[in-house]
Coordinates of C-alpha atoms in Angstrom, one line a residue:
M1 CA -39.0 53.7 -22.0
G2 CA -39.8 51.9 -18.8
F3 CA -38.8 48.7 -20.3
A4 CA -35.6 50.2 -21.7
R5 CA -34.7 51.4 -18.3
A6 CA -35.2 48.1 -16.7
L7 CA -33.3 46.4 -19.2
W8 CA -30.4 48.8 -18.8
K9 CA -30.5 48.4 -15.0
L10 CA -30.3 44.6 -15.4
L11 CA -27.2 45.0 -17.7
V12 CA -25.4 47.2 -15.3
G13 CA -26.4 45.0 -12.5
I14 CA -24.8 41.9 -14.6
K15 CA -21.8 44.1 -15.4
D16 CA -21.3 45.1 -11.6
F17 CA -21.7 41.4 -10.6
L18 CA -19.1 40.2 -13.1
V19 CA -16.6 42.9 -12.0
L20 CA -17.3 41.8 -8.3
I21 CA -16.5 38.3 -9.3
F22 CA -13.5 39.0 -11.1
M23 CA -12.1 41.1 -8.3
I24 CA -12.8 38.4 -5.8
M25 CA -10.9 35.9 -8.1
F26 CA -7.9 38.3 -8.5
F27 CA -7.5 39.1 -4.8
G28 CA -8.2 35.4 -3.9
L29 CA -5.6 34.1 -6.3
I30 CA -3.1 36.5 -4.9
Y31 CA -3.8 35.3 -1.4
A32 CA -3.6 31.8 -2.4
A33 CA -0.2 32.5 -3.9
L34 CA 1.1 34.0 -0.9
Q35 CA -0.4 31.1 1.3
G36 CA 1.4 28.7 -0.9
T37 CA 4.9 30.4 -0.1
P38 CA 6.8 28.2 2.3
D39 CA 7.8 29.7 5.7
P40 CA 11.7 29.7 6.3
V41 CA 13.0 26.8 8.3
V42 CA 13.7 27.7 12.0
D43 CA 15.7 26.0 14.7
G44 CA 13.1 23.9 16.4
V45 CA 10.8 20.8 15.8
L46 CA 9.9 19.5 12.3
W47 CA 6.1 19.1 12.6
V48 CA 4.7 16.3 10.4
D49 CA 1.1 17.1 10.7
L50 CA -0.5 14.5 8.5
D51 CA -4.1 15.8 8.2
G52 CA -5.0 13.5 5.1
V53 CA -3.5 10.6 3.3
V54 CA -0.1 9.7 2.0
V55 CA -0.1 9.2 -1.8
E56 CA 2.3 8.4 -4.5
E57 CA 1.1 11.4 -6.7
P58 CA -1.1 14.2 -5.1
S59 CA -3.9 15.7 -7.2
A60 CA -3.1 19.2 -8.3
P61 CA -5.0 21.7 -6.3
D62 CA -7.5 24.1 -7.9
P63 CA -6.3 27.5 -7.0
F64 CA -9.7 29.1 -7.6
M65 CA -11.3 26.7 -5.0
V66 CA -8.4 27.3 -2.7
A67 CA -8.6 31.1 -3.3
T68 CA -12.4 31.2 -2.5
G69 CA -12.2 28.8 0.4
F70 CA -14.4 26.2 -1.3
S71 CA -11.8 23.4 -1.3
G72 CA -12.8 20.7 1.0
A73 CA -10.5 17.9 -0.5
T74 CA -8.7 15.6 1.8
G75 CA -5.1 16.5 2.4
E76 CA -2.6 14.6 0.2
Y77 CA 1.1 14.2 1.1
R78 CA 3.5 13.0 -1.5
L79 CA 5.4 9.8 0.0
R80 CA 8.7 10.6 -1.6
D81 CA 8.6 14.3 -0.4
L82 CA 8.0 13.1 3.1
V83 CA 10.8 10.5 2.9
A84 CA 13.2 13.0 1.4
A85 CA 12.4 15.6 4.1
L86 CA 13.0 13.1 6.8
E87 CA 16.2 11.9 5.4
A88 CA 17.6 15.5 5.2
A89 CA 16.2 16.4 8.8
K90 CA 18.3 13.6 10.5
D91 CA 21.5 15.4 9.4
D92 CA 20.1 18.8 9.9
D93 CA 21.3 20.7 13.1
R94 CA 18.4 23.0 13.1
I95 CA 16.0 20.1 13.6
K96 CA 16.0 19.2 17.3
A97 CA 13.2 16.7 17.1
V98 CA 10.3 15.3 14.9
A99 CA 6.7 15.8 16.0
L100 CA 4.4 13.3 14.4
D101 CA 0.8 14.6 14.6
L102 CA -1.6 11.8 13.5
D103 CA -4.8 13.1 14.7
G104 CA -6.2 13.6 11.2
F105 CA -4.2 10.9 9.6
L106 CA -6.2 8.8 7.1
G107 CA -3.8 6.2 5.9
G108 CA -1.7 5.5 3.0
G109 CA -1.3 1.8 2.3
Q110 CA 1.1 -0.7 3.9
V111 CA 3.9 -0.3 1.3
A112 CA 3.9 3.5 1.6
L113 CA 3.7 3.5 5.5
G114 CA 6.5 0.9 5.6
D115 CA 8.7 3.2 3.5
L116 CA 7.8 6.2 5.9
G117 CA 8.4 4.2 8.8
D118 CA 11.8 3.3 7.7
A119 CA 12.7 7.0 7.2
I120 CA 11.3 7.6 10.8
E121 CA 13.6 5.0 12.1
E122 CA 16.7 6.6 10.3
V123 CA 15.7 10.0 12.3
R124 CA 15.8 7.9 15.6
K125 CA 19.2 6.5 14.8
S126 CA 20.6 10.0 14.3
D127 CA 19.8 10.5 18.2
K128 CA 16.8 12.8 17.5
Q129 CA 13.5 12.1 19.3
V130 CA 10.3 11.3 17.3
I131 CA 7.3 11.9 19.4
A132 CA 3.8 10.7 18.0
Y133 CA 0.6 12.1 19.2
A134 CA -3.0 11.1 18.4
T135 CA -6.5 11.0 20.0
A136 CA -7.0 7.5 18.6
Y137 CA -4.6 5.1 16.8
S138 CA -6.0 2.4 14.4
D139 CA -3.9 0.2 11.9
D140 CA -2.3 2.7 9.6
A141 CA -1.6 5.5 12.3
Y142 CA -0.2 3.0 14.5
Q143 CA 2.1 1.4 11.9
L144 CA 3.7 5.0 11.7
A145 CA 3.6 5.7 15.5
A146 CA 5.2 2.4 16.3
H147 CA 8.5 3.8 14.7
A148 CA 8.5 6.9 16.9
S149 CA 10.7 7.2 20.2
E150 CA 7.6 7.9 22.2
I151 CA 3.8 7.4 21.5
W152 CA 1.5 9.9 23.2
L153 CA -2.3 9.2 23.5
N154 CA -5.2 11.5 24.4
P155 CA -6.5 10.3 27.9
M156 CA -9.9 10.3 26.2
G157 CA -8.7 8.3 23.4
A158 CA -8.1 4.6 22.4
V159 CA -6.1 2.1 20.4
A160 CA -8.0 -0.3 18.3
F161 CA -6.9 -2.5 15.3
A162 CA -9.4 -3.8 12.8
G163 CA -6.9 -5.5 10.4
P164 CA -7.7 -6.0 6.8
G165 CA -11.3 -7.3 6.0
G166 CA -14.8 -6.3 6.2
N167 CA -18.1 -6.6 4.4
N168 CA -19.4 -5.6 1.0
L169 CA -22.9 -5.0 -0.1
Y170 CA -24.5 -7.6 -2.4
Y171 CA -27.4 -6.6 -4.7
A172 CA -28.7 -9.6 -6.4
E173 CA -31.9 -10.1 -4.4
F174 CA -32.6 -6.3 -4.4
F175 CA -32.3 -6.3 -8.2
D176 CA -34.7 -9.2 -8.3
K177 CA -37.3 -7.3 -6.3
I178 CA -37.0 -4.2 -8.5
G179 CA -36.9 -6.0 -11.7
V180 CA -33.2 -4.9 -12.6
T181 CA -31.2 -7.4 -14.6
A182 CA -27.5 -7.4 -13.9
N183 CA -25.8 -8.0 -17.3
V184 CA -22.3 -9.3 -16.4
Y185 CA -19.5 -10.2 -18.7
R186 CA -16.3 -11.6 -17.2
A187 CA -13.1 -13.7 -17.8
G188 CA -11.5 -15.1 -14.8
T189 CA -12.7 -17.5 -12.1
Y190 CA -11.5 -15.1 -9.5
K191 CA -12.7 -12.0 -11.1
S192 CA -15.0 -11.0 -8.2
A193 CA -15.5 -7.2 -8.9
V194 CA -19.0 -8.0 -10.4
E195 CA -20.2 -10.3 -7.7
P196 CA -22.0 -7.7 -5.8
Y197 CA -24.4 -7.4 -8.6
T198 CA -24.9 -11.2 -9.3
R199 CA -24.8 -12.7 -6.0
S200 CA -26.2 -12.3 -2.4
D201 CA -22.9 -13.3 -0.8
M202 CA -19.3 -13.8 -1.6
S203 CA -18.3 -16.9 -3.9
P204 CA -16.1 -19.5 -2.3
E205 CA -13.3 -18.6 -5.0
A206 CA -13.5 -14.9 -4.0
R207 CA -13.6 -15.7 -0.3
E208 CA -10.5 -18.0 -0.6
N209 CA -8.6 -15.4 -2.6
R210 CA -9.5 -12.4 -0.3
Q211 CA -8.9 -14.4 2.9
Q212 CA -5.5 -15.5 1.9
L213 CA -4.6 -11.8 0.9
A214 CA -5.9 -10.3 4.1
D215 CA -4.1 -12.8 6.3
T216 CA -0.8 -12.1 4.5
L217 CA -1.3 -8.5 4.8
L218 CA -1.9 -8.6 8.3
S219 CA 1.2 -10.9 9.0
I220 CA 3.3 -8.3 7.3
W221 CA 1.8 -5.4 9.2
R222 CA 2.3 -7.2 12.4
E223 CA 5.9 -8.2 11.7
D224 CA 6.6 -4.4 10.9
V225 CA 4.9 -3.2 14.2
E226 CA 6.5 -5.8 16.4
A227 CA 10.1 -5.1 15.1
A228 CA 9.4 -1.3 15.6
R229 CA 7.9 -1.9 19.1
P230 CA 8.7 -5.2 20.7
K231 CA 7.0 -4.3 24.1
A232 CA 3.6 -3.8 22.5
Q233 CA 1.3 -6.7 23.4
L234 CA -0.1 -7.0 19.9
D235 CA -1.6 -10.4 20.3
L236 CA -3.6 -9.1 23.3
A237 CA -4.7 -6.0 21.2
L238 CA -5.5 -7.9 18.0
N239 CA -7.2 -11.0 19.2
R240 CA -8.5 -10.2 22.7
P241 CA -9.4 -6.5 22.8
L242 CA -12.0 -7.0 25.5
D243 CA -9.4 -8.7 27.9
M244 CA -7.1 -5.6 27.0
I245 CA -9.9 -3.2 28.0
A246 CA -10.6 -5.3 31.3
G247 CA -6.9 -5.0 32.1
G248 CA -7.3 -1.2 32.1
E249 CA -10.6 -1.5 34.2
G250 CA -12.6 -0.2 31.5
D251 CA -10.5 2.8 30.8
L252 CA -9.7 2.5 27.0
S253 CA -6.5 4.7 27.0
R254 CA -5.2 3.1 30.2
A255 CA -5.7 -0.2 28.7
A256 CA -3.5 0.8 25.9
L257 CA -0.9 2.1 28.2
K258 CA -0.8 -1.2 30.2
A259 CA -0.7 -3.3 27.0
G260 CA 2.5 -1.2 26.1
L261 CA 0.9 0.1 23.1
V262 CA 1.6 3.9 24.2
D263 CA 4.1 5.5 26.4
Q264 CA 2.2 8.4 27.6
L265 CA -1.5 9.6 28.3
A266 CA -1.5 13.3 27.9
S267 CA -3.6 16.2 26.6
R268 CA -2.6 18.0 23.4
A269 CA -1.5 21.0 25.5
D270 CA 0.8 18.7 27.4
Y271 CA 2.1 17.3 24.1
E272 CA 2.9 20.8 22.8
A273 CA 4.5 21.9 26.2
R274 CA 6.9 18.9 25.8
L275 CA 7.7 20.0 22.3
T276 CA 8.2 23.6 23.8
E277 CA 10.7 22.1 26.2
I278 CA 12.6 20.6 23.4
A279 CA 12.4 23.5 20.6
G280 CA 11.8 26.5 22.8
D281 CA 8.9 29.0 22.8
D282 CA 8.1 30.6 19.4
G283 CA 6.9 33.8 21.2
N284 CA 3.2 33.1 20.3
G285 CA 2.4 30.6 22.8
G286 CA 3.6 27.7 20.7
F287 CA 6.6 25.8 20.0
K288 CA 9.4 26.7 17.5
H289 CA 8.8 24.4 14.4
S290 CA 8.8 24.1 10.6
L291 CA 6.0 22.3 8.8
I292 CA 7.4 19.4 6.8
E293 CA 5.7 20.6 3.6
D294 CA 7.7 23.9 3.9
Y295 CA 11.0 22.1 4.8
A296 CA 10.5 19.9 1.8
A297 CA 9.8 22.7 -0.5
L298 CA 13.0 24.7 0.8
E299 CA 15.4 21.9 1.4
I300 CA 14.7 19.2 -1.2
D301 CA 15.9 19.9 -4.8
A302 CA 14.4 18.1 -7.5
P303 CA 16.7 15.5 -8.8
T304 CA 18.0 16.0 -12.2
G305 CA 19.5 12.9 -13.7
T306 CA 19.1 10.5 -16.8
I307 CA 16.7 7.8 -15.4
G308 CA 13.2 9.0 -15.8
V309 CA 10.5 8.2 -13.2
V310 CA 6.9 8.3 -14.2
T311 CA 4.1 7.7 -11.7
V312 CA 0.9 5.7 -12.6
A313 CA -1.3 6.4 -9.7
G314 CA -5.0 5.9 -9.2
T315 CA -7.7 4.4 -11.4
I316 CA -6.5 4.3 -14.9
V317 CA -9.0 6.1 -17.1
D318 CA -9.3 7.3 -20.9
G319 CA -8.3 10.7 -22.0
T320 CA -6.3 13.5 -20.3
A321 CA -6.1 14.8 -16.7
G322 CA -3.5 16.4 -14.4
P323 CA -1.6 14.8 -11.6
G324 CA -3.3 12.5 -9.2
T325 CA -5.2 10.7 -12.0
A326 CA -3.8 7.9 -14.2
A327 CA -5.2 9.3 -17.6
G328 CA -3.9 7.3 -20.4
S329 CA -3.4 10.1 -23.0
S330 CA -1.7 12.4 -20.7
L331 CA 0.7 9.8 -19.1
A332 CA 1.5 8.5 -22.6
E333 CA 2.2 12.1 -23.9
A334 CA 4.4 12.8 -20.8
I335 CA 6.5 9.5 -21.3
E336 CA 6.9 10.4 -25.0
Q337 CA 7.7 13.9 -24.4
A338 CA 10.3 13.0 -21.8
A339 CA 12.1 10.5 -24.1
A340 CA 12.1 13.2 -26.9
N341 CA 13.5 15.9 -24.7
N342 CA 16.0 13.7 -22.6
E343 CA 18.5 11.2 -23.3
L344 CA 17.3 8.5 -21.1
D345 CA 19.7 5.8 -19.6
A346 CA 16.6 4.0 -18.2
L347 CA 12.9 4.6 -17.3
I348 CA 11.2 3.5 -14.0
V349 CA 7.5 3.2 -14.0
R350 CA 6.1 3.6 -10.4
I351 CA 2.6 2.0 -10.3
D352 CA 0.1 2.5 -7.5
S353 CA -3.1 1.5 -9.3
P354 CA -5.9 -1.1 -9.1
G355 CA -6.3 -0.7 -12.9
G356 CA -9.3 0.6 -14.8
S357 CA -9.7 1.2 -18.7
A358 CA -8.1 -1.6 -20.7
L359 CA -7.6 0.8 -23.6
A360 CA -6.0 3.5 -21.4
S361 CA -3.7 0.7 -19.9
E362 CA -2.8 -0.3 -23.5
R363 CA -2.1 3.4 -24.5
I364 CA 0.4 3.8 -21.6
R365 CA 1.9 0.5 -22.3
Q366 CA 2.4 1.3 -26.0
A367 CA 4.1 4.7 -25.0
I368 CA 6.6 2.6 -22.8
L369 CA 7.2 0.1 -25.5
K370 CA 8.1 3.1 -27.8
V371 CA 10.8 4.2 -25.3
K372 CA 11.9 0.5 -24.9
A373 CA 12.4 0.1 -28.7
E374 CA 15.0 2.9 -28.5
G375 CA 17.2 0.7 -26.4
V376 CA 16.1 2.2 -23.1
P377 CA 15.6 -0.4 -20.2
V378 CA 12.5 -0.2 -18.2
V379 CA 11.8 -1.2 -14.7
A380 CA 8.4 -1.3 -13.0
S381 CA 8.2 -0.5 -9.3
F382 CA 5.0 -1.6 -7.6
A383 CA 3.9 0.5 -4.6
N384 CA 0.8 -0.4 -2.6
V385 CA -1.2 -2.0 -5.5
A386 CA -0.5 -2.7 -9.1
A387 CA -3.1 -4.9 -10.2
S388 CA -5.2 -5.7 -13.2
G389 CA -4.7 -2.6 -15.5
G390 CA -1.7 -1.6 -13.4
Y391 CA -0.1 -5.0 -14.1
W392 CA -1.2 -4.6 -17.8
V393 CA 1.1 -1.5 -17.9
A394 CA 3.9 -3.2 -16.1
T395 CA 4.2 -5.9 -18.8
A396 CA 6.2 -3.5 -20.9
A397 CA 9.0 -3.4 -18.3
D398 CA 12.0 -5.6 -18.5
R399 CA 12.0 -6.2 -14.8
I400 CA 9.4 -5.9 -12.2
V401 CA 10.1 -4.9 -8.5
A402 CA 7.5 -5.2 -5.6
E403 CA 7.1 -5.2 -1.9
P404 CA 5.9 -8.5 -0.1
D405 CA 2.8 -6.6 0.8
T406 CA 2.2 -5.1 -2.6
I407 CA -1.2 -6.2 -4.0
T408 CA -0.9 -7.4 -7.4
G409 CA -2.1 -9.8 -10.3
S410 CA -5.8 -9.7 -11.0
I411 CA -5.2 -10.7 -14.6
G412 CA -8.8 -10.7 -15.6
V413 CA -11.4 -8.6 -17.4
F414 CA -15.0 -7.8 -16.8
A415 CA -17.8 -5.5 -18.1
F416 CA -21.2 -4.7 -16.4
F417 CA -24.3 -2.7 -16.9
P418 CA -28.0 -3.1 -15.7
S419 CA -31.1 -3.3 -17.8
F420 CA -34.4 -2.4 -16.6
E421 CA -37.0 -4.6 -18.5
G422 CA -38.4 -6.1 -15.2
T423 CA -38.7 -2.7 -13.7
L424 CA -40.7 -1.5 -16.7
D425 CA -43.0 -4.4 -16.5
Q426 CA -43.7 -3.7 -12.8
L427 CA -44.4 -0.1 -13.7
G428 CA -46.5 -0.9 -16.8
I429 CA -44.2 0.9 -19.1
G430 CA -43.5 -0.5 -22.4
A431 CA -40.4 -0.4 -24.6
D432 CA -40.7 -1.2 -28.3
G433 CA -39.2 -0.2 -31.8
V434 CA -37.6 -1.5 -34.9
T435 CA -34.3 -2.8 -36.0
T436 CA -32.2 -3.0 -39.1
T437 CA -29.4 -5.2 -37.9
P438 CA -29.0 -7.7 -35.0
L439 CA -27.2 -5.0 -33.0
S440 CA -29.7 -2.1 -33.5
G441 CA -30.4 -0.4 -30.3
E442 CA -28.1 -2.8 -28.4
P443 CA -27.3 -3.2 -25.7
D444 CA -30.9 -2.6 -24.8
I445 CA -31.1 -1.5 -21.2
L446 CA -35.0 -1.0 -21.5
G447 CA -36.1 -4.0 -23.2
G448 CA -33.3 -6.4 -22.4
V449 CA -30.1 -7.4 -24.1
S450 CA -30.6 -9.6 -27.1
E451 CA -28.9 -13.0 -27.6
T452 CA -26.7 -11.5 -30.3
A453 CA -25.6 -8.5 -28.1
D454 CA -25.0 -10.7 -25.2
A455 CA -22.7 -13.0 -27.2
F456 CA -21.0 -9.9 -28.7
L457 CA -20.1 -8.4 -25.6
Q458 CA -19.0 -11.6 -23.9
A459 CA -16.8 -12.1 -26.9
G460 CA -15.3 -8.7 -26.4
V461 CA -14.4 -9.5 -22.9
L462 CA -13.0 -12.9 -23.8
D463 CA -11.0 -11.3 -26.5
T464 CA -9.5 -8.6 -24.2
Y465 CA -8.7 -11.3 -21.6
Q466 CA -6.9 -13.2 -24.1
R467 CA -4.8 -10.1 -25.0
F468 CA -4.1 -9.6 -21.5
L469 CA -2.9 -13.3 -21.2
T470 CA -0.7 -13.0 -24.3
I471 CA 1.1 -9.7 -23.4
S472 CA 1.6 -11.1 -19.7
A473 CA 2.9 -14.5 -21.1
E474 CA 5.3 -12.6 -23.5
A475 CA 6.6 -10.3 -20.6
R476 CA 7.2 -13.1 -18.2
G477 CA 8.5 -15.8 -20.4
K478 CA 5.7 -18.1 -19.9
T479 CA 3.0 -19.7 -22.0
V480 CA -0.6 -18.3 -22.3
E481 CA -1.8 -21.5 -20.2
E482 CA 0.8 -20.9 -17.5
I483 CA -0.4 -17.4 -16.9
D484 CA -4.1 -18.4 -17.3
A485 CA -3.4 -20.8 -14.2
I486 CA -2.2 -18.0 -12.1
G487 CA -4.4 -15.3 -13.6
G488 CA -8.2 -15.8 -13.9
G489 CA -8.6 -12.4 -11.9
R490 CA -6.8 -13.9 -8.9
V491 CA -5.2 -11.2 -6.6
W492 CA -1.8 -12.1 -5.0
D493 CA 0.3 -10.4 -2.4
G494 CA 3.8 -9.5 -3.5
G495 CA 5.6 -12.5 -1.9
A496 CA 3.2 -15.0 -3.6
A497 CA 3.5 -13.1 -6.9
R498 CA 7.2 -13.5 -6.9
Q499 CA 6.8 -17.4 -6.2
V500 CA 4.4 -17.7 -9.2
G501 CA 6.6 -15.5 -11.4
L502 CA 4.6 -12.4 -11.8
V503 CA 7.3 -10.3 -10.0
D504 CA 11.0 -10.5 -10.5
R505 CA 12.5 -9.3 -7.0
F506 CA 11.6 -7.6 -3.8
G507 CA 12.3 -3.9 -3.2
G508 CA 11.0 -0.4 -3.2
M509 CA 12.2 2.6 -5.2
D510 CA 15.6 2.3 -4.0
E511 CA 16.1 -1.0 -5.4
A512 CA 14.3 -0.2 -8.6
I513 CA 16.7 2.7 -9.0
E514 CA 19.7 0.3 -8.5
L515 CA 18.3 -2.2 -10.9
A516 CA 17.7 0.6 -13.5
R517 CA 21.4 1.6 -13.1
E518 CA 22.5 -1.9 -13.6
L519 CA 20.4 -2.4 -16.7
A520 CA 21.6 0.9 -18.1
E521 CA 25.2 0.0 -17.3
N522 CA 25.6 3.2 -15.6
E523 CA 26.1 3.0 -11.8
D524 CA 26.3 6.8 -11.4
A525 CA 23.1 7.7 -13.1
D526 CA 20.5 9.7 -11.1
I527 CA 16.8 10.1 -11.5
F528 CA 14.5 12.7 -12.6
Y529 CA 10.7 12.8 -12.3
I530 CA 8.4 13.1 -15.3
E531 CA 5.8 15.4 -14.2
R532 CA 2.5 16.4 -15.5
E533 CA 1.8 20.1 -15.2
S534 CA -1.6 21.4 -14.2
P535 CA -1.4 25.3 -14.9
W536 CA -3.7 27.7 -13.1
G537 CA -5.2 28.6 -16.7
D538 CA -7.0 25.2 -16.6
S539 CA -9.0 26.3 -13.5
L540 CA -9.8 29.7 -14.8
L541 CA -11.0 28.3 -18.1
G542 CA -13.0 26.0 -16.0
L543 CA -15.0 28.7 -14.8
F544 CA -16.7 29.1 -18.2
A545 CA -16.7 25.6 -19.6
S546 CA -17.3 22.2 -18.5
D547 CA -14.6 19.7 -17.8
A548 CA -13.2 18.6 -21.0
R549 CA -10.2 17.0 -19.8
S550 CA -11.6 13.6 -19.7
D551 CA -12.4 12.0 -22.9
A552 CA -15.3 9.7 -23.4
P553 CA -14.6 6.0 -23.7
V554 CA -13.8 5.0 -27.2
D555 CA -14.3 1.2 -27.3
I556 CA -16.8 -0.1 -29.9
Y557 CA -19.4 -1.0 -27.0
T558 CA -19.9 2.5 -26.1
H559 CA -20.9 3.3 -29.7
L560 CA -23.6 0.7 -30.2
A561 CA -26.5 2.5 -28.7
R562 CA -27.5 5.6 -26.7
T563 CA -26.0 5.7 -23.0
P564 CA -28.3 5.3 -19.9
Q565 CA -27.7 9.0 -19.4
S566 CA -29.2 9.9 -22.8
L567 CA -32.2 7.6 -22.0
V568 CA -32.8 9.3 -18.6
E569 CA -32.5 12.7 -20.4
Q570 CA -35.0 11.6 -23.0
A571 CA -37.4 10.3 -20.2
I572 CA -37.1 13.7 -18.6
V573 CA -37.9 15.5 -21.9
D574 CA -41.0 13.2 -22.4
V575 CA -42.3 14.0 -18.9
E576 CA -41.9 17.7 -19.4
E577 CA -43.8 17.4 -22.7
M578 CA -46.5 15.5 -21.1
M579 CA -46.9 17.8 -18.2
A580 CA -47.0 20.8 -20.6
G581 CA -50.8 19.9 -21.2
P582 CA -52.8 19.2 -24.3
T583 CA -51.5 21.1 -27.3
I584 CA -51.9 20.7 -31.0
Q585 CA -48.5 19.6 -32.4
A586 CA -47.2 19.0 -35.8
R587 CA -44.4 16.7 -34.9
C588 CA -42.9 13.5 -36.4
L589 CA -43.1 11.1 -33.6
E590 CA -41.6 8.3 -35.8
C591 CA -38.7 10.5 -36.7
G592 CA -36.7 9.9 -33.7
P593 CA -36.5 11.0 -30.1
S594 CA -36.7 14.5 -29.1
V595 CA -33.0 14.5 -27.9
T596 CA -31.1 12.9 -30.4
V597 CA -27.8 13.9 -29.2
P598 CA -28.2 15.0 -25.6
K599 CA -26.2 17.8 -24.3
R600 CA -23.7 17.2 -21.6
E601 CA -24.4 19.5 -18.7
S602 CA -21.8 21.7 -17.7
K603 CA -20.0 21.1 -14.5
S604 CA -18.8 24.5 -14.0
W605 CA -20.0 26.6 -11.2
W606 CA -20.1 29.7 -13.6
A607 CA -22.5 27.9 -16.0
R608 CA -24.7 26.8 -13.3
L609 CA -24.9 30.2 -11.8
L610 CA -26.1 31.6 -15.1
R611 CA -28.7 29.1 -15.6
L612 CA -30.0 29.8 -11.9

């Protein structure tokens, strides 16, 4: 009876705990929904508090994480929403000025910031003040602030520009010391993505390419800032920062003021007092204002036209995922569904991606080609970066539009994985087994990759590269040899890419829309956005199941042998069995490993809590 009572108490406790969890979830989700309701627009300042990054497509927020206060994700602000809100604000009599708060700003890429800076300039042209404030300004923040009417700096702050560039880590010597072999397969002289694992420094080819790109990006950044703020002594700040500091007698903020980089040194309280003078007191000790997120939600209607716009943003991955991830299956399905449900005059593919999975890139390209086969013209619009797999996707377009500071090209392919035969030798651990074919157990990350597997993997990389060259040549009206000469993994800025024929014309989304109208022969056509929804149900289901939205890679190389993860899991099982002590066992050691199909550990907090 004692055991039954204890069991009953345990079950009641579990029931009470579950009820408590669901009550917290219920009221938390209600709170999250209320928090997500935009406040009404008031007569006052439009407060642009960019506490995070500017992106082409924000990730969908997890409502459960928001409701429980566990969300520590970086804030993401959609570029087109910011631009549209500023365009509306310049003609809105309720908006007296724009406050640009950059204290928590983390950047967004030169192309995006150039577009946002142009929108800020338009607000200034409407005779409305734009006042920027930050404790410190670096490259990205200053590129935006330069377009403001006034730049305010905290007296304890500074302005410092690093420019593009910096060091990477190179692991070749470290791998040698610990016995790790870097198995690298690549196609392209300039495909330097794998160099950190094979060298101790940068190759001359990679240095040449990276230096040229960095110099170009800095030049374009400088042109933008100088045009927006001619009185700023940029040469002093960029090339002689110590002389600039000396001019301020060691006071960093005063040095920035004397160099014409900022207009006012003041505390945040003084800044807010200035905004109160402009907008009036809100009755709570602050200034009357509307957050730009609320303003955009209330004042900007989603366009409903006949030119579809799909966004390919972030690393391109296999499988499915919500907004903010360029998942091949999800994007392809969204494109196909939009084409089936709408009479498209044209399709614009907005790309802000460094590439990723070749299979996922091809999946997206095929979906675009399917739409194109129906007679729908396609325009690719490049944002900050459209390289490698991003350019692979763009080859399906009729025309490609890019900005001069877009990073593009990188037509090359690579594969990499480590093997640990040297490490095992150092530890005195052997790896042995039997084979039935030349590819049995390959690629062998324990005993080292065989010559057959090595050649097989390199052949796969070369085959994929040849496909990349072929589709690029067909798209650009060039020969494979011509594309190979400008490909090879080399990265180009948008200006150089246009010169070598990888891009058709310069421009942003406005130019892409005009070109789409021209190709569709419909000058009045408007756009609509092809969105991927991320329903709240996904998050709720995620409480009880692991993340099933990302498919495992499906190329042949992932099916040859057990993954490193499965081998680690097997090693853990072996250690656990050894530590269990001497026991008499009736087990077939030669029948295979204890873990033939390793179970994927659930990522859900609920499953982990139950295990705990």
